[in-house]
Amino acid sequence: MTVVAFAEKNKAAAQIASILGDGEVDKISVEGLPAYEFKWKGEEWFVMGLSGHIMNYDFPEKYNKWNDVDPGVLLGIYPEKFVTRAEYAAAVKNLAKRADKIILACDYDREGENIGFEAKTLSEEVTNVPISRARFSALSPKEVKKAFENPVEPDYNMAMAAEARQILDLKMGAAFTRFVTLSVREKARTKDILSIGPCQTPTCGFVYEREKIIRAFETKDFWKITAIFVAKGGEFEGIHRAGNIYEKEKAAEIFKRLKGAKEGLVVKKTVKETKTSPPNPLNTTEYLKRASKFLGISPEAALEVAEQLYLAGFTSYPRTETNKYADDFDFKSLVFDFARQKEYKPFAESILSAPIVPKNGEKDAHDHPPIHPIRAAARREISAAVNIPQAAEAYDLISRHFLANLMPAAVFEKTHLHLHVHEEPFDSSGTVLKDAGWLEVYPFENKKDKLLPFVEEKEKVDIKKLSNTKSKTSPPKKLTEAELLTLMDKHGIGTKATAPSHIETNKKRGYFETKGKTVSILDTGFTLMEGLSLTVPILVKPEIRSKIEALIQEVEDGKKEFEAALDEGTALIKEMYAQLEANKKELTSSIAGTIKDEAALEDRKNYIGTCKVCGHVLRIVQTDTGRFVGCSGYPDCRNSFPLPKTGALNVLRSKECKKEGAAVLKVGNKYNWAVGIGPCFKCELEKECYPPETVGPCPQCDGSMFLITFKDTRFLGCTKRCGYTHSVPKTGKLTLLDNTCETCGWKLFRLKEEGDSPEVDFCVNRRCTEGIKYWRKTGPRNESRGQAKASVDSTPRPEAGSTARNMDRSTARNTDRSTARNTDRSTARNTDRSTARNTERPVPGRISKTPPAEGRRKEDR
């Protein structure tokens, strides 16, 4: 007789073949895939591993063009089941033709049963031989032989429960994803697919709800009064019984009453012994939470590690809801095995020294035992057999958890001191671990003792320090993956097997990410959840999914027919879809607007700021006919502002318009423009916004000198337009420094000529002895063109006599004033005429900025 068995994966098939064939196994190829041939109990055996699901549901081809099919139509279509792995389907049929008996040996859970039924369906197309089921929870020789010696009937209800989930998830996922994506694309240019999933979306919803609370949190100040007490045994801290005090005056009043206190009195001492029981046995959710919390492994990676440990024969099946051991579980044999391993020996011997009583949970799902090791192994053996990261650490966690389950409770002694300081009550607590119990084998639960010195009631203790400390309340922390798994389990989102995949799907979609152990929602996820929660909150909340999961469970339990569950589940989905359609405008406006906002924010060059009308983003818009500032909320918001027709635009992020313009732009290198206001040189607040960077006091009036730069010349002019000007070097890079001349008080300049010449710091003031030294050294060749005469020969000539000096100074002053006025007027008139022709006018400012045309016209008149 020939027996054919189908396992869920090749690794499981190899283990089964090795156990049943007692190591005498031939590896063969069937349709290019591995299979195993051996003899057992006088029969010819073939065992082949599948590749998970080799068939899947999808809609007929004509419904796959998104733009041609109304998404709502999909809810009324019954999808078809297709072969997705043709080579596996061919191999199943090939082996089924040789079989006199077929045994399904996939993992014993809902999905495993369904995968087995896929092999059953394909086999029944080519043969009608008996098909049975081998159920086991560990790939140990004992369990595998027992399962194949006592096969049972395949569980139709369990397989159909998985089938119902596949169909309902496909309907909802396809219809909702297409509707939201296509609706948003009508208003926003995006190629992204906005995925909506029956489990994926509520999972993201948990993260969104926590983030919303964090963002809305308003920090409050509070005060805490503490005392550092000193006793014979050491120091300890006490906290005023008022705790966090939110009224500053109340805290100050209490602290005032404590002023001058030098000692406190121990009014009451309470010592209490407490016990902490070992944790319950590991089911899948608890294992995933602890792997995330203690080992920093993501839920999906942790489940994969556990799967590989199971397939390698180190641990039991990792997908279980049970946290309670069966009454006939053989603890003693397994603990004896651990007593032979050096790492676990002392804990195992301690367990064997007394009657073994496990700490059990309350849930028995009648599927698999809790996750536990099936044999003791050293770390190096684990790492050699399971070549994936942290396999040894995960095995160690599972093994230590199993041993901790069988150990006594940990015993703590908790001490509480009630003290008085000037009749004000203080509290201090400490804990001492008296008996480690199960904590001895379980280092993951790090119980840190807070010790108190030995003091008695009515004893006085000194006060080292009293503090009234101000602090701020903190927002709730972001969810950890362990907390997210807890929420999913509590609300029935996904199953023990699928929960990690729903978390991973959200990561792949770019909806949230994990940083360390915490989960942070990303902009796309927050946008989508915000839009859905405002319009169709039922999609984000877990209630509907919980109802669908309950329907699926009823199918598995045989309480509801497959077709009836599909009808009820589809009705619930249609109810949500109707709400989605009714709120299409609000939903798409919210999501599309945020998508456009994100795009505008990424384009920093054209980003302006926030629209005061609708809250979306203002940005520079370029068209074929011109440019303007527009709102990303268009067409719902038509807020816009004009821009200059020519000139490169640069947003001055550090500038703020005093008239509340949306932003300030630099137009070319000529002038500034306030968005929504206009050119800054026309504004009466220009001088207030852009005060010139002055060099020093004007020698002729109470104004100040500042640098004026034109295309072909530069010089110093007076802020009061008194007519006094002063030359500066005509070539090289000129920088005004904060340092001042010790002689005259003018700011120093730094000059860097082209080439390798060094930088020079100098005073430019010709009326200063330091300035004279500079000008003598450089000579007139370095004066600004057209300014050498205007700027003066106001320099005293030491070689001349007193009279000559006076005459020379007088002449110089008159010449300087006259020449300066003429030069200034001539320059101003020419500049003003040129500027008047253009809309873009130069404005006053710091170095390299042009004086305002308006001021020059007044002076000219």
PDB file of N, CA and C in Angstrom, residues 165-232:
ATOM      1  N   ARG A 165     -13.081  33.886   6.030  1.00  0.00           N
ATOM      2  CA  ARG A 165     -12.238  35.052   6.286  1.00  0.00           C
ATOM      3  C   ARG A 165     -11.584  35.546   5.001  1.00  0.00           C
ATOM      4  N   GLN A 166     -11.085  34.632   4.175  1.00  0.00           N
ATOM      5  CA  GLN A 166     -10.429  35.029   2.921  1.00  0.00           C
ATOM      6  C   GLN A 166     -11.397  35.804   2.021  1.00  0.00           C
ATOM      7  N   ILE A 167     -12.619  35.302   1.900  1.00  0.00           N
ATOM      8  CA  ILE A 167     -13.581  35.926   0.997  1.00  0.00           C
ATOM      9  C   ILE A 167     -14.020  37.300   1.511  1.00  0.00           C
ATOM     10  N   LEU A 168     -14.361  37.381   2.795  1.00  0.00           N
ATOM     11  CA  LEU A 168     -14.816  38.657   3.365  1.00  0.00           C
ATOM     12  C   LEU A 168     -13.691  39.698   3.367  1.00  0.00           C
ATOM     13  N   ASP A 169     -12.468  39.266   3.676  1.00  0.00           N
ATOM     14  CA  ASP A 169     -11.340  40.198   3.654  1.00  0.00           C
ATOM     15  C   ASP A 169     -11.077  40.708   2.245  1.00  0.00           C
ATOM     16  N   LEU A 170     -11.201  39.821   1.255  1.00  0.00           N
ATOM     17  CA  LEU A 170     -10.984  40.232  -0.133  1.00  0.00           C
ATOM     18  C   LEU A 170     -12.034  41.249  -0.561  1.00  0.00           C
ATOM     19  N   LYS A 171     -13.291  40.981  -0.255  1.00  0.00           N
ATOM     20  CA  LYS A 171     -14.367  41.901  -0.648  1.00  0.00           C
ATOM     21  C   LYS A 171     -14.155  43.291  -0.052  1.00  0.00           C
ATOM     22  N   MET A 172     -13.928  43.317   1.258  1.00  0.00           N
ATOM     23  CA  MET A 172     -13.783  44.604   1.927  1.00  0.00           C
ATOM     24  C   MET A 172     -12.510  45.312   1.472  1.00  0.00           C
ATOM     25  N   GLY A 173     -11.410  44.585   1.458  1.00  0.00           N
ATOM     26  CA  GLY A 173     -10.135  45.208   1.091  1.00  0.00           C
ATOM     27  C   GLY A 173     -10.156  45.771  -0.312  1.00  0.00           C
ATOM     28  N   ALA A 174     -10.656  44.999  -1.264  1.00  0.00           N
ATOM     29  CA  ALA A 174     -10.663  45.450  -2.662  1.00  0.00           C
ATOM     30  C   ALA A 174     -11.613  46.624  -2.871  1.00  0.00           C
ATOM     31  N   ALA A 175     -12.834  46.514  -2.375  1.00  0.00           N
ATOM     32  CA  ALA A 175     -13.836  47.561  -2.601  1.00  0.00           C
ATOM     33  C   ALA A 175     -13.436  48.870  -1.926  1.00  0.00           C
ATOM     34  N   PHE A 176     -13.041  48.788  -0.671  1.00  0.00           N
ATOM     35  CA  PHE A 176     -12.726  50.004   0.077  1.00  0.00           C
ATOM     36  C   PHE A 176     -11.440  50.660  -0.419  1.00  0.00           C
ATOM     37  N   THR A 177     -10.433  49.847  -0.717  1.00  0.00           N
ATOM     38  CA  THR A 177      -9.165  50.398  -1.208  1.00  0.00           C
ATOM     39  C   THR A 177      -9.369  51.102  -2.543  1.00  0.00           C
ATOM     40  N   ARG A 178     -10.114  50.456  -3.449  1.00  0.00           N
ATOM     41  CA  ARG A 178     -10.356  51.089  -4.757  1.00  0.00           C
ATOM     42  C   ARG A 178     -11.158  52.379  -4.614  1.00  0.00           C
ATOM     43  N   PHE A 179     -12.200  52.340  -3.760  1.00  0.00           N
ATOM     44  CA  PHE A 179     -13.055  53.526  -3.614  1.00  0.00           C
ATOM     45  C   PHE A 179     -12.256  54.716  -3.084  1.00  0.00           C
ATOM     46  N   VAL A 180     -11.523  54.514  -2.003  1.00  0.00           N
ATOM     47  CA  VAL A 180     -10.785  55.623  -1.396  1.00  0.00           C
ATOM     48  C   VAL A 180      -9.680  56.116  -2.332  1.00  0.00           C
ATOM     49  N   THR A 181      -8.946  55.183  -2.933  1.00  0.00           N
ATOM     50  CA  THR A 181      -7.834  55.571  -3.819  1.00  0.00           C
ATOM     51  C   THR A 181      -8.331  56.352  -5.020  1.00  0.00           C
ATOM     52  N   LEU A 182      -9.365  55.849  -5.700  1.00  0.00           N
ATOM     53  CA  LEU A 182      -9.878  56.525  -6.894  1.00  0.00           C
ATOM     54  C   LEU A 182     -10.515  57.870  -6.548  1.00  0.00           C
ATOM     55  N   SER A 183     -11.199  57.932  -5.418  1.00  0.00           N
ATOM     56  CA  SER A 183     -11.838  59.192  -5.007  1.00  0.00           C
ATOM     57  C   SER A 183     -10.794  60.263  -4.721  1.00  0.00           C
ATOM     58  N   VAL A 184      -9.724  59.888  -4.045  1.00  0.00           N
ATOM     59  CA  VAL A 184      -8.670  60.859  -3.722  1.00  0.00           C
ATOM     60  C   VAL A 184      -7.944  61.300  -4.985  1.00  0.00           C
ATOM     61  N   ARG A 185      -7.758  60.390  -5.921  1.00  0.00           N
ATOM     62  CA  ARG A 185      -7.062  60.732  -7.171  1.00  0.00           C
ATOM     63  C   ARG A 185      -7.843  61.743  -8.001  1.00  0.00           C
ATOM     64  N   GLU A 186      -9.142  61.853  -7.761  1.00  0.00           N
ATOM     65  CA  GLU A 186      -9.928  62.869  -8.471  1.00  0.00           C
ATOM     66  C   GLU A 186      -9.521  64.276  -8.043  1.00  0.00           C
ATOM     67  N   LYS A 187      -8.977  64.402  -6.841  1.00  0.00           N
ATOM     68  CA  LYS A 187      -8.655  65.729  -6.310  1.00  0.00           C
ATOM     69  C   LYS A 187      -7.169  65.954  -6.081  1.00  0.00           C
ATOM     70  N   ALA A 188      -6.391  64.911  -6.055  1.00  0.00           N
ATOM     71  CA  ALA A 188      -4.954  65.076  -5.789  1.00  0.00           C
ATOM     72  C   ALA A 188      -4.166  64.203  -6.755  1.00  0.00           C
ATOM     73  N   ARG A 189      -3.075  64.758  -7.248  1.00  0.00           N
ATOM     74  CA  ARG A 189      -2.207  63.992  -8.132  1.00  0.00           C
ATOM     75  C   ARG A 189      -1.346  63.058  -7.288  1.00  0.00           C
ATOM     76  N   THR A 190      -1.723  61.799  -7.238  1.00  0.00           N
ATOM     77  CA  THR A 190      -0.958  60.819  -6.475  1.00  0.00           C
ATOM     78  C   THR A 190      -1.078  59.456  -7.142  1.00  0.00           C
ATOM     79  N   LYS A 191       0.004  58.736  -7.148  1.00  0.00           N
ATOM     80  CA  LYS A 191       0.000  57.375  -7.667  1.00  0.00           C
ATOM     81  C   LYS A 191      -0.092  56.362  -6.531  1.00  0.00           C
ATOM     82  N   ASP A 192      -0.063  56.862  -5.308  1.00  0.00           N
ATOM     83  CA  ASP A 192      -0.106  55.969  -4.145  1.00  0.00           C
ATOM     84  C   ASP A 192      -1.466  55.280  -4.044  1.00  0.00           C
ATOM     85  N   ILE A 193      -1.425  54.045  -3.568  1.00  0.00           N
ATOM     86  CA  ILE A 193      -2.654  53.308  -3.279  1.00  0.00           C
ATOM     87  C   ILE A 193      -2.933  53.445  -1.786  1.00  0.00           C
ATOM     88  N   LEU A 194      -4.114  53.933  -1.460  1.00  0.00           N
ATOM     89  CA  LEU A 194      -4.505  54.101  -0.059  1.00  0.00           C
ATOM     90  C   LEU A 194      -5.224  52.828   0.369  1.00  0.00           C
ATOM     91  N   SER A 195      -4.446  51.944   0.967  1.00  0.00           N
ATOM     92  CA  SER A 195      -4.946  50.611   1.295  1.00  0.00           C
ATOM     93  C   SER A 195      -5.838  50.630   2.532  1.00  0.00           C
ATOM     94  N   ILE A 196      -7.005  50.007   2.394  1.00  0.00           N
ATOM     95  CA  ILE A 196      -7.936  49.830   3.506  1.00  0.00           C
ATOM     96  C   ILE A 196      -8.097  48.338   3.729  1.00  0.00           C
ATOM     97  N   GLY A 197      -7.857  47.878   4.938  1.00  0.00           N
ATOM     98  CA  GLY A 197      -7.985  46.448   5.228  1.00  0.00           C
ATOM     99  C   GLY A 197      -8.840  46.224   6.450  1.00  0.00           C
ATOM    100  N   PRO A 198      -9.575  45.135   6.487  1.00  0.00           N
ATOM    101  CA  PRO A 198     -10.491  44.877   7.610  1.00  0.00           C
ATOM    102  C   PRO A 198      -9.779  44.757   8.949  1.00  0.00           C
ATOM    103  N   CYS A 199      -8.536  44.272   8.952  1.00  0.00           N
ATOM    104  CA  CYS A 199      -7.759  44.196  10.195  1.00  0.00           C
ATOM    105  C   CYS A 199      -6.657  45.251  10.213  1.00  0.00           C
ATOM    106  N   GLN A 200      -6.106  45.504   9.055  1.00  0.00           N
ATOM    107  CA  GLN A 200      -5.027  46.487   8.931  1.00  0.00           C
ATOM    108  C   GLN A 200      -5.465  47.869   9.403  1.00  0.00           C
ATOM    109  N   THR A 201      -6.653  48.315   8.996  1.00  0.00           N
ATOM    110  CA  THR A 201      -7.106  49.672   9.311  1.00  0.00           C
ATOM    111  C   THR A 201      -7.400  49.864  10.804  1.00  0.00           C
ATOM    112  N   PRO A 202      -8.147  48.958  11.467  1.00  0.00           N
ATOM    113  CA  PRO A 202      -8.322  49.143  12.922  1.00  0.00           C
ATOM    114  C   PRO A 202      -6.999  49.071  13.693  1.00  0.00           C
ATOM    115  N   THR A 203      -6.056  48.261  13.188  1.00  0.00           N
ATOM    116  CA  THR A 203      -4.738  48.189  13.843  1.00  0.00           C
ATOM    117  C   THR A 203      -4.053  49.546  13.791  1.00  0.00           C
ATOM    118  N   CYS A 204      -4.079  50.163  12.619  1.00  0.00           N
ATOM    119  CA  CYS A 204      -3.521  51.513  12.479  1.00  0.00           C
ATOM    120  C   CYS A 204      -4.326  52.504  13.318  1.00  0.00           C
ATOM    121  N   GLY A 205      -5.617  52.228  13.449  1.00  0.00           N
ATOM    122  CA  GLY A 205      -6.485  53.108  14.240  1.00  0.00           C
ATOM    123  C   GLY A 205      -6.057  53.191  15.696  1.00  0.00           C
ATOM    124  N   PHE A 206      -5.586  52.097  16.264  1.00  0.00           N
ATOM    125  CA  PHE A 206      -5.101  52.122  17.654  1.00  0.00           C
ATOM    126  C   PHE A 206      -3.918  53.082  17.795  1.00  0.00           C
ATOM    127  N   VAL A 207      -3.010  53.020  16.823  1.00  0.00           N
ATOM    128  CA  VAL A 207      -1.824  53.886  16.867  1.00  0.00           C
ATOM    129  C   VAL A 207      -2.227  55.343  16.657  1.00  0.00           C
ATOM    130  N   TYR A 208      -3.191  55.563  15.764  1.00  0.00           N
ATOM    131  CA  TYR A 208      -3.691  56.914  15.490  1.00  0.00           C
ATOM    132  C   TYR A 208      -4.341  57.524  16.732  1.00  0.00           C
ATOM    133  N   GLU A 209      -5.167  56.743  17.425  1.00  0.00           N
ATOM    134  CA  GLU A 209      -5.858  57.252  18.604  1.00  0.00           C
ATOM    135  C   GLU A 209      -4.859  57.680  19.679  1.00  0.00           C
ATOM    136  N   ARG A 210      -3.796  56.898  19.871  1.00  0.00           N
ATOM    137  CA  ARG A 210      -2.791  57.272  20.868  1.00  0.00           C
ATOM    138  C   ARG A 210      -2.062  58.547  20.426  1.00  0.00           C
ATOM    139  N   GLU A 211      -1.733  58.627  19.135  1.00  0.00           N
ATOM    140  CA  GLU A 211      -1.017  59.813  18.631  1.00  0.00           C
ATOM    141  C   GLU A 211      -1.884  61.057  18.761  1.00  0.00           C
ATOM    142  N   LYS A 212      -3.172  60.910  18.542  1.00  0.00           N
ATOM    143  CA  LYS A 212      -4.089  62.045  18.655  1.00  0.00           C
ATOM    144  C   LYS A 212      -4.110  62.566  20.091  1.00  0.00           C
ATOM    145  N   ILE A 213      -4.112  61.668  21.054  1.00  0.00           N
ATOM    146  CA  ILE A 213      -4.082  62.072  22.468  1.00  0.00           C
ATOM    147  C   ILE A 213      -2.774  62.797  22.783  1.00  0.00           C
ATOM    148  N   ILE A 214      -1.677  62.272  22.249  1.00  0.00           N
ATOM    149  CA  ILE A 214      -0.362  62.885  22.499  1.00  0.00           C
ATOM    150  C   ILE A 214      -0.324  64.306  21.937  1.00  0.00           C
ATOM    151  N   ARG A 215      -0.837  64.474  20.700  1.00  0.00           N
ATOM    152  CA  ARG A 215      -0.795  65.794  20.055  1.00  0.00           C
ATOM    153  C   ARG A 215      -1.709  66.798  20.745  1.00  0.00           C
ATOM    154  N   ALA A 216      -2.806  66.306  21.313  1.00  0.00           N
ATOM    155  CA  ALA A 216      -3.764  67.216  21.959  1.00  0.00           C
ATOM    156  C   ALA A 216      -3.384  67.513  23.407  1.00  0.00           C
ATOM    157  N   PHE A 217      -2.380  66.838  23.911  1.00  0.00           N
ATOM    158  CA  PHE A 217      -2.025  66.966  25.323  1.00  0.00           C
ATOM    159  C   PHE A 217      -1.506  68.376  25.635  1.00  0.00           C
ATOM    160  N   GLU A 218      -2.032  68.947  26.675  1.00  0.00           N
ATOM    161  CA  GLU A 218      -1.577  70.264  27.120  1.00  0.00           C
ATOM    162  C   GLU A 218      -0.770  70.107  28.403  1.00  0.00           C
ATOM    163  N   THR A 219       0.467  70.526  28.320  1.00  0.00           N
ATOM    164  CA  THR A 219       1.363  70.386  29.467  1.00  0.00           C
ATOM    165  C   THR A 219       0.945  71.320  30.600  1.00  0.00           C
ATOM    166  N   LYS A 220       0.980  70.810  31.814  1.00  0.00           N
ATOM    167  CA  LYS A 220       0.667  71.618  32.996  1.00  0.00           C
ATOM    168  C   LYS A 220       1.866  71.611  33.949  1.00  0.00           C
ATOM    169  N   ASP A 221       2.048  72.731  34.622  1.00  0.00           N
ATOM    170  CA  ASP A 221       3.087  72.802  35.652  1.00  0.00           C
ATOM    171  C   ASP A 221       2.567  72.195  36.946  1.00  0.00           C
ATOM    172  N   PHE A 222       3.438  71.522  37.640  1.00  0.00           N
ATOM    173  CA  PHE A 222       3.084  71.064  38.980  1.00  0.00           C
ATOM    174  C   PHE A 222       4.324  71.119  39.866  1.00  0.00           C
ATOM    175  N   TRP A 223       4.094  71.107  41.151  1.00  0.00           N
ATOM    176  CA  TRP A 223       5.185  71.196  42.118  1.00  0.00           C
ATOM    177  C   TRP A 223       5.133  69.972  43.024  1.00  0.00           C
ATOM    178  N   LYS A 224       6.301  69.482  43.379  1.00  0.00           N
ATOM    179  CA  LYS A 224       6.388  68.330  44.274  1.00  0.00           C
ATOM    180  C   LYS A 224       7.382  68.672  45.391  1.00  0.00           C
ATOM    181  N   ILE A 225       6.938  68.468  46.610  1.00  0.00           N
ATOM    182  CA  ILE A 225       7.771  68.784  47.778  1.00  0.00           C
ATOM    183  C   ILE A 225       8.400  67.489  48.288  1.00  0.00           C
ATOM    184  N   THR A 226       9.717  67.457  48.311  1.00  0.00           N
ATOM    185  CA  THR A 226      10.435  66.259  48.733  1.00  0.00           C
ATOM    186  C   THR A 226      11.419  66.604  49.849  1.00  0.00           C
ATOM    187  N   ALA A 227      11.787  65.572  50.593  1.00  0.00           N
ATOM    188  CA  ALA A 227      12.777  65.733  51.670  1.00  0.00           C
ATOM    189  C   ALA A 227      13.763  64.585  51.600  1.00  0.00           C
ATOM    190  N   ILE A 228      15.035  64.895  51.802  1.00  0.00           N
ATOM    191  CA  ILE A 228      16.053  63.858  51.942  1.00  0.00           C
ATOM    192  C   ILE A 228      16.320  63.696  53.433  1.00  0.00           C
ATOM    193  N   PHE A 229      15.921  62.533  53.963  1.00  0.00           N
ATOM    194  CA  PHE A 229      16.096  62.245  55.384  1.00  0.00           C
ATOM    195  C   PHE A 229      17.392  61.456  55.601  1.00  0.00           C
ATOM    196  N   VAL A 230      17.968  61.617  56.783  1.00  0.00           N
ATOM    197  CA  VAL A 230      19.199  60.897  57.124  1.00  0.00           C
ATOM    198  C   VAL A 230      18.979  60.139  58.428  1.00  0.00           C
ATOM    199  N   ALA A 231      19.167  58.815  58.365  1.00  0.00           N
ATOM    200  CA  ALA A 231      19.088  57.969  59.559  1.00  0.00           C
ATOM    201  C   ALA A 231      20.438  57.286  59.753  1.00  0.00           C
ATOM    202  N   LYS A 232      20.547  56.469  60.768  1.00  0.00           N
ATOM    203  CA  LYS A 232      21.828  55.809  61.044  1.00  0.00           C
ATOM    204  C   LYS A 232      22.243  54.891  59.891  1.00  0.00           C
TER     205      LYS A 232
END
